[in-house]
Amino acid sequence: MQVKTAIITGAAQGIGKAIAFQLAKDGFHTIICDLNEEKLVTAKQELKDQGFNCSTYVVDVSRRDEVFQMVDDVVNNHGGLDVMVANAGIVQVKPLIDITEEDLDRMFKVNVYGTLYSIQAAAKQMMKQKYGKIINASSTSGKRAVELLGHYAATKFAVIALTQAAAKELAPFGITVNAYCPGIVGTSMWEEIDRQMAAYLNVPVGETFKNKVDSIPLGRVEKPEDVAGLVSYLASEKADYMTGQAIVIDGGNVFS
Ligand code: NAD
């Protein structure tokens, strides 16, 4: 039986790396890609230490040619692509009135263009197969924007729009498209948000993060593995009838 394949973008650390571990445990051959080659090598070794082989690609998801090249390569080497997790993303803390053209370009190029390129490249192959699952990283910021994260939130709303449209367009080909919307996950991204918030709000480093975590009904910070559990479900046959959804996983915070 052919081993199923899953590409995870932005998988050298954080949520993407946890997803790679989970999908490897679920039996997928994982293809992990990231901008950061050094961390990618470490992640590959960590997976190997747990008995999992994976392939690595240094890819900038904001470059369409690189994303398509990776998918072509994976299809040539493995005969198909079952799952695409468009996880790579960046954040920036800034009041809307200070956001520059360069800030906006970078944020949209990675979070929106990168997600669309991942959807397009995966769909090109999955439409031929008449099967596939595309899973995109949105955020609770994609459901409700907060201050100082306005342009980040705009990209995460956009990811949900792409997810909904892609789900409709690709349903006739047996492809499902869903998104995950984490809350406050303890990764480098939140360290960065906290550091930048501290500077803007003139509060000690650590305070914004602590206040946010203290408000979570389930009483703890979200772990990358919490998100990986949801992605595991979305990548499995159990989710065959689910498409076009953007699922919040945030310890009960957003709409409670
Ligand atoms: P992280 O910063 O820890 O990891 C992101 C990874 O993406 C890094 O390894 C980075 O090198 C890579 N990356 C960045 N730009 C890239 C590009 N252009 N091409 C390829 N790789 C690139 O972030 P994380 O916390 O693991 O977040 C993963 C995803 O989940 C992001 O899309 C993020 O917006 C989303 N998210 C995170 C949180 C959170 O609280 N951490 C909450 C909601 C949503």
PDB file of C-alpha atoms in Angstrom, residues 16-137:
ATOM      1  CA  GLY A  16       3.946  23.318  12.183  1.00  0.00           C
ATOM      2  CA  LYS A  17       6.520  21.064  13.819  1.00  0.00           C
ATOM      3  CA  ALA A  18       3.907  19.623  16.199  1.00  0.00           C
ATOM      4  CA  ILE A  19       1.634  18.960  13.214  1.00  0.00           C
ATOM      5  CA  ALA A  20       4.512  17.184  11.439  1.00  0.00           C
ATOM      6  CA  PHE A  21       5.056  14.933  14.477  1.00  0.00           C
ATOM      7  CA  GLN A  22       1.345  14.179  14.777  1.00  0.00           C
ATOM      8  CA  LEU A  23       0.847  13.382  11.088  1.00  0.00           C
ATOM      9  CA  ALA A  24       3.979  11.203  11.156  1.00  0.00           C
ATOM     10  CA  LYS A  25       2.445   9.294  14.096  1.00  0.00           C
ATOM     11  CA  ASP A  26      -0.765   9.029  12.049  1.00  0.00           C
ATOM     12  CA  GLY A  27       1.204   7.183   9.370  1.00  0.00           C
ATOM     13  CA  PHE A  28       1.906   9.938   6.845  1.00  0.00           C
ATOM     14  CA  HIS A  29       5.247  10.487   5.172  1.00  0.00           C
ATOM     15  CA  THR A  30       5.695  14.118   6.114  1.00  0.00           C
ATOM     16  CA  ILE A  31       7.295  16.748   3.943  1.00  0.00           C
ATOM     17  CA  ILE A  32       8.317  19.671   6.088  1.00  0.00           C
ATOM     18  CA  CYS A  33       9.206  22.997   4.574  1.00  0.00           C
ATOM     19  CA  ASP A  34      10.351  26.294   5.982  1.00  0.00           C
ATOM     20  CA  LEU A  35      12.477  29.364   5.308  1.00  0.00           C
ATOM     21  CA  ASN A  36      14.788  28.458   8.191  1.00  0.00           C
ATOM     22  CA  GLU A  37      17.136  25.733   6.955  1.00  0.00           C
ATOM     23  CA  GLU A  38      18.980  25.277  10.256  1.00  0.00           C
ATOM     24  CA  LYS A  39      15.801  24.652  12.257  1.00  0.00           C
ATOM     25  CA  LEU A  40      14.506  22.425   9.471  1.00  0.00           C
ATOM     26  CA  VAL A  41      17.579  20.194   9.826  1.00  0.00           C
ATOM     27  CA  THR A  42      17.009  20.014  13.609  1.00  0.00           C
ATOM     28  CA  ALA A  43      13.317  19.173  13.148  1.00  0.00           C
ATOM     29  CA  LYS A  44      14.199  16.422  10.669  1.00  0.00           C
ATOM     30  CA  GLN A  45      16.656  14.940  13.178  1.00  0.00           C
ATOM     31  CA  GLU A  46      14.061  15.109  15.981  1.00  0.00           C
ATOM     32  CA  LEU A  47      11.566  13.251  13.789  1.00  0.00           C
ATOM     33  CA  LYS A  48      14.247  10.689  12.903  1.00  0.00           C
ATOM     34  CA  ASP A  49      15.053  10.185  16.604  1.00  0.00           C
ATOM     35  CA  GLN A  50      11.397   9.211  17.078  1.00  0.00           C
ATOM     36  CA  GLY A  51      11.623   6.748  14.193  1.00  0.00           C
ATOM     37  CA  PHE A  52      10.010   8.904  11.480  1.00  0.00           C
ATOM     38  CA  ASN A  53      11.522   9.664   8.082  1.00  0.00           C
ATOM     39  CA  CYS A  54      10.601  12.953   6.508  1.00  0.00           C
ATOM     40  CA  SER A  55      11.599  15.074   3.540  1.00  0.00           C
ATOM     41  CA  THR A  56      12.657  18.690   3.895  1.00  0.00           C
ATOM     42  CA  TYR A  57      12.411  21.660   1.555  1.00  0.00           C
ATOM     43  CA  VAL A  58      13.721  25.169   2.063  1.00  0.00           C
ATOM     44  CA  VAL A  59      10.815  27.127   0.621  1.00  0.00           C
ATOM     45  CA  ASP A  60       9.530  30.663   0.916  1.00  0.00           C
ATOM     46  CA  VAL A  61       5.758  30.246   0.639  1.00  0.00           C
ATOM     47  CA  SER A  62       5.419  33.809  -0.619  1.00  0.00           C
ATOM     48  CA  ARG A  63       7.207  32.675  -3.798  1.00  0.00           C
ATOM     49  CA  ARG A  64       4.745  30.887  -6.060  1.00  0.00           C
ATOM     50  CA  ASP A  65       7.431  29.145  -8.128  1.00  0.00           C
ATOM     51  CA  GLU A  66       9.066  27.620  -5.023  1.00  0.00           C
ATOM     52  CA  VAL A  67       5.760  26.238  -3.698  1.00  0.00           C
ATOM     53  CA  PHE A  68       4.820  24.718  -7.063  1.00  0.00           C
ATOM     54  CA  GLN A  69       8.334  23.272  -7.495  1.00  0.00           C
ATOM     55  CA  MET A  70       8.122  21.587  -4.085  1.00  0.00           C
ATOM     56  CA  VAL A  71       4.739  20.009  -4.848  1.00  0.00           C
ATOM     57  CA  ASP A  72       5.942  18.813  -8.284  1.00  0.00           C
ATOM     58  CA  ASP A  73       8.979  17.275  -6.631  1.00  0.00           C
ATOM     59  CA  VAL A  74       6.909  15.553  -3.940  1.00  0.00           C
ATOM     60  CA  VAL A  75       4.539  14.132  -6.575  1.00  0.00           C
ATOM     61  CA  ASN A  76       7.478  12.874  -8.655  1.00  0.00           C
ATOM     62  CA  ASN A  77       9.089  11.226  -5.634  1.00  0.00           C
ATOM     63  CA  HIS A  78       6.005   9.856  -3.893  1.00  0.00           C
ATOM     64  CA  GLY A  79       3.396   9.519  -6.620  1.00  0.00           C
ATOM     65  CA  GLY A  80       0.857  11.904  -5.102  1.00  0.00           C
ATOM     66  CA  LEU A  81      -0.093  14.339  -2.395  1.00  0.00           C
ATOM     67  CA  ASP A  82      -2.786  13.558   0.158  1.00  0.00           C
ATOM     68  CA  VAL A  83      -2.632  16.507   2.556  1.00  0.00           C
ATOM     69  CA  MET A  84      -1.396  20.089   2.333  1.00  0.00           C
ATOM     70  CA  VAL A  85      -1.159  22.017   5.607  1.00  0.00           C
ATOM     71  CA  ALA A  86      -0.623  25.711   4.784  1.00  0.00           C
ATOM     72  CA  ASN A  87       0.686  26.615   8.205  1.00  0.00           C
ATOM     73  CA  ALA A  88       3.491  29.144   7.564  1.00  0.00           C
ATOM     74  CA  GLY A  89       2.691  32.586   8.868  1.00  0.00           C
ATOM     75  CA  ILE A  90       4.186  35.743  10.311  1.00  0.00           C
ATOM     76  CA  VAL A  91       2.947  38.344  12.758  1.00  0.00           C
ATOM     77  CA  GLN A  92       3.616  42.005  13.466  1.00  0.00           C
ATOM     78  CA  VAL A  93       2.306  44.231  16.239  1.00  0.00           C
ATOM     79  CA  LYS A  94       1.496  47.762  15.026  1.00  0.00           C
ATOM     80  CA  PRO A  95      -1.259  50.348  15.281  1.00  0.00           C
ATOM     81  CA  LEU A  96      -3.122  50.612  11.960  1.00  0.00           C
ATOM     82  CA  ILE A  97      -2.116  54.240  11.512  1.00  0.00           C
ATOM     83  CA  ASP A  98       1.605  53.302  11.508  1.00  0.00           C
ATOM     84  CA  ILE A  99       1.480  50.378   9.077  1.00  0.00           C
ATOM     85  CA  THR A 100       3.680  50.992   6.038  1.00  0.00           C
ATOM     86  CA  GLU A 101       3.337  49.688   2.518  1.00  0.00           C
ATOM     87  CA  GLU A 102       6.276  47.344   3.194  1.00  0.00           C
ATOM     88  CA  ASP A 103       4.623  46.002   6.389  1.00  0.00           C
ATOM     89  CA  LEU A 104       1.426  45.319   4.500  1.00  0.00           C
ATOM     90  CA  ASP A 105       3.196  43.726   1.546  1.00  0.00           C
ATOM     91  CA  ARG A 106       5.195  41.313   3.702  1.00  0.00           C
ATOM     92  CA  MET A 107       2.218  40.350   5.891  1.00  0.00           C
ATOM     93  CA  PHE A 108      -0.054  39.634   2.916  1.00  0.00           C
ATOM     94  CA  LYS A 109       2.700  37.998   0.819  1.00  0.00           C
ATOM     95  CA  VAL A 110       3.367  35.338   3.471  1.00  0.00           C
ATOM     96  CA  ASN A 111      -0.010  34.846   5.138  1.00  0.00           C
ATOM     97  CA  VAL A 112      -2.373  35.306   2.196  1.00  0.00           C
ATOM     98  CA  TYR A 113      -0.388  34.813  -1.020  1.00  0.00           C
ATOM     99  CA  GLY A 114       1.529  31.951   0.635  1.00  0.00           C
ATOM    100  CA  THR A 115      -1.711  30.243   1.638  1.00  0.00           C
ATOM    101  CA  LEU A 116      -3.234  30.716  -1.821  1.00  0.00           C
ATOM    102  CA  TYR A 117      -0.112  29.372  -3.548  1.00  0.00           C
ATOM    103  CA  SER A 118      -0.204  26.338  -1.261  1.00  0.00           C
ATOM    104  CA  ILE A 119      -3.886  25.770  -2.083  1.00  0.00           C
ATOM    105  CA  GLN A 120      -3.232  26.193  -5.832  1.00  0.00           C
ATOM    106  CA  ALA A 121      -0.186  23.923  -5.979  1.00  0.00           C
ATOM    107  CA  ALA A 122      -1.904  21.207  -3.920  1.00  0.00           C
ATOM    108  CA  ALA A 123      -5.159  21.498  -5.891  1.00  0.00           C
ATOM    109  CA  LYS A 124      -3.323  21.092  -9.208  1.00  0.00           C
ATOM    110  CA  GLN A 125      -2.299  17.571  -8.137  1.00  0.00           C
ATOM    111  CA  MET A 126      -5.328  16.713  -5.995  1.00  0.00           C
ATOM    112  CA  MET A 127      -7.759  17.522  -8.839  1.00  0.00           C
ATOM    113  CA  LYS A 128      -6.014  14.838 -10.915  1.00  0.00           C
ATOM    114  CA  GLN A 129      -6.217  12.360  -8.030  1.00  0.00           C
ATOM    115  CA  LYS A 130      -9.816  13.305  -7.232  1.00  0.00           C
ATOM    116  CA  TYR A 131      -8.787  13.290  -3.592  1.00  0.00           C
ATOM    117  CA  GLY A 132      -7.042  15.493  -1.071  1.00  0.00           C
ATOM    118  CA  LYS A 133      -7.280  17.539   2.067  1.00  0.00           C
ATOM    119  CA  ILE A 134      -6.114  21.131   2.321  1.00  0.00           C
ATOM    120  CA  ILE A 135      -5.843  22.591   5.810  1.00  0.00           C
ATOM    121  CA  ASN A 136      -5.021  26.265   6.358  1.00  0.00           C
ATOM    122  CA  ALA A 137      -3.768  28.199   9.385  1.00  0.00           C
TER     123      ALA A 137
END
